[in-house]
mmCIF file of C-alpha atoms in Angstrom:
data_model
loop_
_atom_site.group_PDB
_atom_site.id
_atom_site.type_symbol
_atom_site.label_atom_id
_atom_site.label_comp_id
_atom_site.label_asym_id
_atom_site.label_seq_id
_atom_site.Cartn_x
_atom_site.Cartn_y
_atom_site.Cartn_z
ATOM 1 C CA LEU A 1 92.562 92.556 88.299
ATOM 2 C CA ALA A 2 92.970 88.882 87.573
ATOM 3 C CA LYS A 3 93.707 86.652 90.519
ATOM 4 C CA THR A 4 96.407 84.036 90.215
ATOM 5 C CA THR A 5 96.852 80.689 91.915
ATOM 6 C CA GLN A 6 100.168 78.871 92.163
ATOM 7 C CA PRO A 7 101.512 75.988 94.216
ATOM 8 C CA ILE A 8 102.881 77.261 97.519
ATOM 9 C CA SER A 9 106.114 75.336 97.233
ATOM 10 C CA MET A 10 108.101 73.002 95.003
ATOM 11 C CA ASP A 11 111.253 70.992 95.524
ATOM 12 C CA SER A 12 113.789 70.001 92.902
ATOM 13 C CA TYR A 13 117.351 68.822 92.428
ATOM 14 C CA GLU A 14 120.137 70.458 90.526
ATOM 15 C CA GLY A 15 120.050 69.780 86.805
ATOM 16 C CA GLN A 16 116.358 69.020 86.659
ATOM 17 C CA GLU A 17 113.758 70.906 84.671
ATOM 18 C CA VAL A 18 111.187 72.665 86.820
ATOM 19 C CA ASN A 19 107.729 73.601 85.635
ATOM 20 C CA ILE A 20 105.588 75.935 87.721
ATOM 21 C CA THR A 21 101.980 76.305 86.663
ATOM 22 C CA CYS A 22 99.814 79.292 87.428
ATOM 23 C CA SER A 23 96.074 79.532 86.945
ATOM 24 C CA HIS A 24 94.403 82.820 86.078
ATOM 25 C CA ASN A 25 90.855 81.954 85.100
ATOM 26 C CA ASN A 26 89.579 85.504 84.787
ATOM 27 C CA ILE A 27 92.402 86.944 82.720
ATOM 28 C CA ALA A 28 91.286 89.889 80.602
ATOM 29 C CA THR A 29 91.845 90.360 76.895
ATOM 30 C CA ASN A 30 94.455 93.065 77.413
ATOM 31 C CA ASP A 31 96.348 91.235 80.154
ATOM 32 C CA TYR A 32 99.857 89.923 79.750
ATOM 33 C CA ILE A 33 101.354 87.200 81.932
ATOM 34 C CA THR A 34 104.583 88.064 83.664
ATOM 35 C CA TRP A 35 106.780 85.977 85.926
ATOM 36 C CA TYR A 36 109.130 87.386 88.522
ATOM 37 C CA GLN A 37 111.804 85.856 90.726
ATOM 38 C CA GLN A 38 112.517 87.147 94.193
ATOM 39 C CA PHE A 39 115.410 86.396 96.510
ATOM 40 C CA PRO A 40 115.258 87.304 100.218
ATOM 41 C CA SER A 41 115.669 91.021 100.879
ATOM 42 C CA GLN A 42 115.675 91.884 97.188
ATOM 43 C CA GLY A 43 113.114 93.338 94.837
ATOM 44 C CA PRO A 44 111.381 91.054 92.323
ATOM 45 C CA ARG A 45 113.342 90.441 89.179
ATOM 46 C CA PHE A 46 111.657 90.109 85.777
ATOM 47 C CA ILE A 47 112.016 86.644 84.257
ATOM 48 C CA ILE A 48 109.700 86.450 81.276
ATOM 49 C CA GLN A 49 106.481 87.847 79.858
ATOM 50 C CA GLY A 50 104.016 86.543 77.312
ATOM 51 C CA TYR A 51 100.560 86.981 75.886
ATOM 52 C CA LYS A 52 99.883 83.670 74.170
ATOM 53 C CA THR A 53 101.532 80.471 72.901
ATOM 54 C CA LYS A 54 105.186 80.134 73.831
ATOM 55 C CA VAL A 55 107.901 82.578 74.733
ATOM 56 C CA THR A 56 111.516 81.673 75.345
ATOM 57 C CA ASN A 57 114.472 83.690 76.522
ATOM 58 C CA GLU A 58 117.915 82.876 77.835
ATOM 59 C CA VAL A 59 116.690 81.820 81.265
ATOM 60 C CA ALA A 60 113.198 80.371 80.887
ATOM 61 C CA SER A 61 110.276 79.418 78.710
ATOM 62 C CA LEU A 62 106.671 80.396 79.182
ATOM 63 C CA PHE A 63 103.889 78.218 77.845
ATOM 64 C CA ILE A 64 100.401 79.685 77.490
ATOM 65 C CA PRO A 65 97.489 77.589 76.187
ATOM 66 C CA ALA A 66 94.980 78.989 73.757
ATOM 67 C CA ASP A 67 92.389 79.833 76.423
ATOM 68 C CA ARG A 68 95.068 81.722 78.429
ATOM 69 C CA LYS A 69 93.523 80.608 81.701
ATOM 70 C CA SER A 70 96.814 79.201 82.864
ATOM 71 C CA SER A 71 100.500 79.456 82.136
ATOM 72 C CA THR A 72 103.582 77.390 82.891
ATOM 73 C CA LEU A 73 107.023 78.728 83.648
ATOM 74 C CA SER A 74 109.717 76.263 82.661
ATOM 75 C CA LEU A 75 113.198 76.521 84.135
ATOM 76 C CA PRO A 76 115.657 74.205 82.374
ATOM 77 C CA ARG A 77 118.381 72.524 84.419
ATOM 78 C CA VAL A 78 117.965 74.410 87.672
ATOM 79 C CA SER A 79 120.870 75.114 89.973
ATOM 80 C CA LEU A 80 121.093 75.908 93.677
ATOM 81 C CA SER A 81 120.995 79.599 92.844
ATOM 82 C CA ASP A 82 117.503 79.218 91.417
ATOM 83 C CA THR A 83 116.159 78.710 94.934
ATOM 84 C CA ALA A 84 113.769 81.639 95.261
ATOM 85 C CA VAL A 85 110.134 82.674 95.272
ATOM 86 C CA TYR A 86 108.488 82.842 91.862
ATOM 87 C CA TYR A 87 105.464 85.015 91.224
ATOM 88 C CA CYS A 88 103.032 84.828 88.347
ATOM 89 C CA LEU A 89 101.189 88.071 87.672
ATOM 90 C CA VAL A 90 98.652 89.147 85.091
ATOM 91 C CA GLY A 91 97.878 92.669 84.006
ATOM 92 C CA ASP A 92 98.056 94.932 81.014
ATOM 93 C CA ASN A 93 101.178 96.827 80.061
ATOM 94 C CA GLN A 94 99.603 100.203 80.402
ATOM 95 C CA ALA A 95 101.657 102.608 82.450
ATOM 96 C CA GLY A 96 98.985 103.245 85.040
ATOM 97 C CA THR A 97 98.291 99.683 86.046
ATOM 98 C CA ALA A 98 99.762 98.130 89.155
ATOM 99 C CA LEU A 99 100.327 94.405 89.480
ATOM 100 C CA ILE A 100 98.775 92.550 92.373
ATOM 101 C CA PHE A 101 100.906 89.795 93.826
ATOM 102 C CA GLY A 102 99.609 86.411 94.840
ATOM 103 C CA LYS A 103 101.391 84.195 97.320
ATOM 104 C CA GLY A 104 104.014 82.949 94.899
ATOM 105 C CA THR A 105 105.797 79.597 94.687
ATOM 106 C CA THR A 106 108.820 78.913 96.837
ATOM 107 C CA LEU A 107 111.208 76.760 94.829
ATOM 108 C CA SER A 108 113.858 74.879 96.762
ATOM 109 C CA VAL A 109 116.690 73.336 94.770
ATOM 110 C CA SER A 110 118.903 70.776 96.455
ATOM 111 C CA SER A 111 122.151 69.162 95.427
ATOM 112 C CA GLY B 1 121.543 96.610 84.646
ATOM 113 C CA ALA B 2 118.939 97.984 86.986
ATOM 114 C CA VAL B 3 116.274 100.146 85.440
ATOM 115 C CA VAL B 4 114.807 101.259 88.759
ATOM 116 C CA SER B 5 117.080 102.528 91.512
ATOM 117 C CA GLN B 6 115.936 102.584 95.137
ATOM 118 C CA HIS B 7 117.766 104.103 98.108
ATOM 119 C CA PRO B 8 118.614 103.487 100.825
ATOM 120 C CA SER B 9 118.794 99.710 100.818
ATOM 121 C CA ARG B 10 118.637 99.540 104.574
ATOM 122 C CA VAL B 11 117.770 102.019 107.286
ATOM 123 C CA ILE B 12 117.536 101.788 111.042
ATOM 124 C CA CYS B 13 115.802 104.572 112.907
ATOM 125 C CA LYS B 14 114.423 105.411 116.306
ATOM 126 C CA SER B 15 110.730 105.336 117.000
ATOM 127 C CA GLY B 16 109.089 108.679 116.249
ATOM 128 C CA THR B 17 111.469 109.745 113.514
ATOM 129 C CA SER B 18 110.725 110.008 109.803
ATOM 130 C CA VAL B 19 112.433 108.124 107.028
ATOM 131 C CA LYS B 20 112.533 108.973 103.335
ATOM 132 C CA ILE B 21 112.969 106.363 100.620
ATOM 133 C CA GLU B 22 113.778 107.357 97.046
ATOM 134 C CA CYS B 23 112.844 105.555 93.868
ATOM 135 C CA ARG B 24 114.272 106.601 90.513
ATOM 136 C CA SER B 25 113.573 105.339 87.039
ATOM 137 C CA LEU B 26 116.771 105.148 85.047
ATOM 138 C CA ASP B 27 116.806 106.021 81.355
ATOM 139 C CA PHE B 28 113.037 106.262 81.118
ATOM 140 C CA GLN B 29 110.261 108.438 82.417
ATOM 141 C CA ALA B 30 107.595 107.138 84.724
ATOM 142 C CA THR B 31 104.499 109.231 85.269
ATOM 143 C CA THR B 32 103.289 106.524 87.611
ATOM 144 C CA MET B 33 105.190 104.513 90.186
ATOM 145 C CA PHE B 34 103.983 101.977 92.699
ATOM 146 C CA TRP B 35 104.972 101.355 96.295
ATOM 147 C CA TYR B 36 104.731 97.929 97.882
ATOM 148 C CA ARG B 37 105.387 96.623 101.369
ATOM 149 C CA GLN B 38 106.469 93.120 102.233
ATOM 150 C CA PHE B 39 106.547 91.475 105.651
ATOM 151 C CA PRO B 40 108.752 88.433 106.308
ATOM 152 C CA LYS B 41 107.702 85.321 104.408
ATOM 153 C CA GLN B 42 104.735 87.121 102.896
ATOM 154 C CA SER B 43 103.969 88.413 99.444
ATOM 155 C CA LEU B 44 104.207 92.004 98.291
ATOM 156 C CA MET B 45 101.260 94.210 99.169
ATOM 157 C CA LEU B 46 100.448 97.252 97.090
ATOM 158 C CA MET B 47 100.411 100.366 99.274
ATOM 159 C CA ALA B 48 99.915 103.234 96.889
ATOM 160 C CA THR B 49 100.204 104.569 93.393
ATOM 161 C CA SER B 50 102.411 107.594 92.939
ATOM 162 C CA ASN B 51 101.337 110.011 90.215
ATOM 163 C CA GLU B 52 103.645 112.662 88.812
ATOM 164 C CA GLY B 53 102.202 116.105 89.383
ATOM 165 C CA SER B 54 99.185 114.961 91.349
ATOM 166 C CA LYS B 55 98.215 113.258 94.568
ATOM 167 C CA ALA B 56 99.011 109.670 95.217
ATOM 168 C CA THR B 57 96.241 107.134 95.503
ATOM 169 C CA TYR B 58 96.358 104.809 98.476
ATOM 170 C CA GLU B 59 95.091 101.282 98.890
ATOM 171 C CA GLN B 60 92.465 100.600 101.495
ATOM 172 C CA GLY B 61 93.912 100.506 104.979
ATOM 173 C CA VAL B 62 97.053 102.477 104.155
ATOM 174 C CA GLU B 63 97.290 105.762 106.064
ATOM 175 C CA LYS B 64 98.102 108.572 103.669
ATOM 176 C CA ASP B 65 99.264 110.856 106.477
ATOM 177 C CA LYS B 66 101.718 108.257 107.682
ATOM 178 C CA PHE B 67 103.097 107.266 104.303
ATOM 179 C CA LEU B 68 103.703 110.476 102.406
ATOM 180 C CA ILE B 69 104.360 110.080 98.723
ATOM 181 C CA ASN B 70 105.814 112.745 96.473
ATOM 182 C CA HIS B 71 106.309 112.329 92.753
ATOM 183 C CA ALA B 72 107.963 115.608 91.883
ATOM 184 C CA SER B 73 109.553 114.640 88.597
ATOM 185 C CA LEU B 74 109.133 112.097 85.839
ATOM 186 C CA THR B 75 111.962 109.991 87.220
ATOM 187 C CA LEU B 76 111.678 110.300 90.990
ATOM 188 C CA SER B 77 109.136 109.234 93.583
ATOM 189 C CA THR B 78 109.724 109.370 97.316
ATOM 190 C CA LEU B 79 108.011 107.598 100.181
ATOM 191 C CA THR B 80 108.337 109.145 103.619
ATOM 192 C CA VAL B 81 107.371 107.082 106.607
ATOM 193 C CA THR B 82 106.424 109.682 109.201
ATOM 194 C CA SER B 83 106.678 109.162 112.939
ATOM 195 C CA ALA B 84 107.826 105.620 112.392
ATOM 196 C CA HIS B 85 106.983 102.938 114.941
ATOM 197 C CA PRO B 86 108.237 99.371 115.297
ATOM 198 C CA GLU B 87 105.172 98.025 113.499
ATOM 199 C CA ASP B 88 106.256 100.001 110.418
ATOM 200 C CA SER B 89 109.361 97.858 110.193
ATOM 201 C CA SER B 90 109.130 96.123 106.851
ATOM 202 C CA PHE B 91 110.641 95.750 103.402
ATOM 203 C CA TYR B 92 109.499 98.546 101.105
ATOM 204 C CA ILE B 93 109.748 98.133 97.350
ATOM 205 C CA CYS B 94 109.043 100.600 94.582
ATOM 206 C CA SER B 95 108.298 99.866 90.959
ATOM 207 C CA ALA B 96 107.935 101.741 87.727
ATOM 208 C CA PRO B 97 106.171 100.624 84.577
ATOM 209 C CA ARG B 98 107.977 100.867 81.298
ATOM 210 C CA GLN B 99 105.458 101.267 78.511
ATOM 211 C CA GLY B 100 104.988 98.020 76.650
ATOM 212 C CA LEU B 101 107.607 96.169 78.685
ATOM 213 C CA GLY B 102 105.917 95.791 82.032
ATOM 214 C CA LEU B 103 106.740 96.608 85.601
ATOM 215 C CA PHE B 104 110.290 96.916 86.929
ATOM 216 C CA PHE B 105 111.169 96.883 90.596
ATOM 217 C CA GLY B 106 113.716 98.571 92.779
ATOM 218 C CA SER B 107 116.008 96.573 95.026
ATOM 219 C CA GLY B 108 113.949 97.360 98.104
ATOM 220 C CA THR B 109 114.532 99.132 101.412
ATOM 221 C CA GLN B 110 114.634 97.265 104.688
ATOM 222 C CA LEU B 111 113.296 99.561 107.396
ATOM 223 C CA SER B 112 113.915 98.697 111.012
ATOM 224 C CA VAL B 113 112.354 100.936 113.647
ATOM 225 C CA LEU B 114 113.760 100.583 117.126
#
């Protein structure tokens, strides 16, 4: 299973764009990249998933370069409620495959 | 809405008792579910893989006799912490994969053993 590396923490202010980069040098051909958000005492919540290039949904964008060895989660105009831990995970979408969590990035948003 | 339901959300028990946690996939079938444990300010650690109709597979260092897993139906997996002790106090989270969409997580269960 591919190992991921993210910054331990990031700080931002309300209204700013936040970009969190994750490296996954040994990603496999069948692996997707998925980002989750976790608040204290809650289960991880799915944010976005991609395989290559760019994916955008109503809450975030995910940028994946051609070599897929890294990915960047972009959160536009963060608010205080975006303060959370963000995890980048790689793995295939097959039903029998667990995802292994790295340490995640603690994002702190201030006013 | 939630696609994976986990209950209870919080449980407090006395040392030596057993606690059962339920994890249900809503509106989809999950032949496999995963159980994680999370200690304060740490990441999630995979404990075991629950397989419908067969034995669970446990990660290294996880005692299968202490953490009993039953996956009796295609939508329900249970984790029973047997003879719980204070060191078992933790946040337990289940997850179920939805084919082609990825892994979805329950809301977690905070276990406190007195």
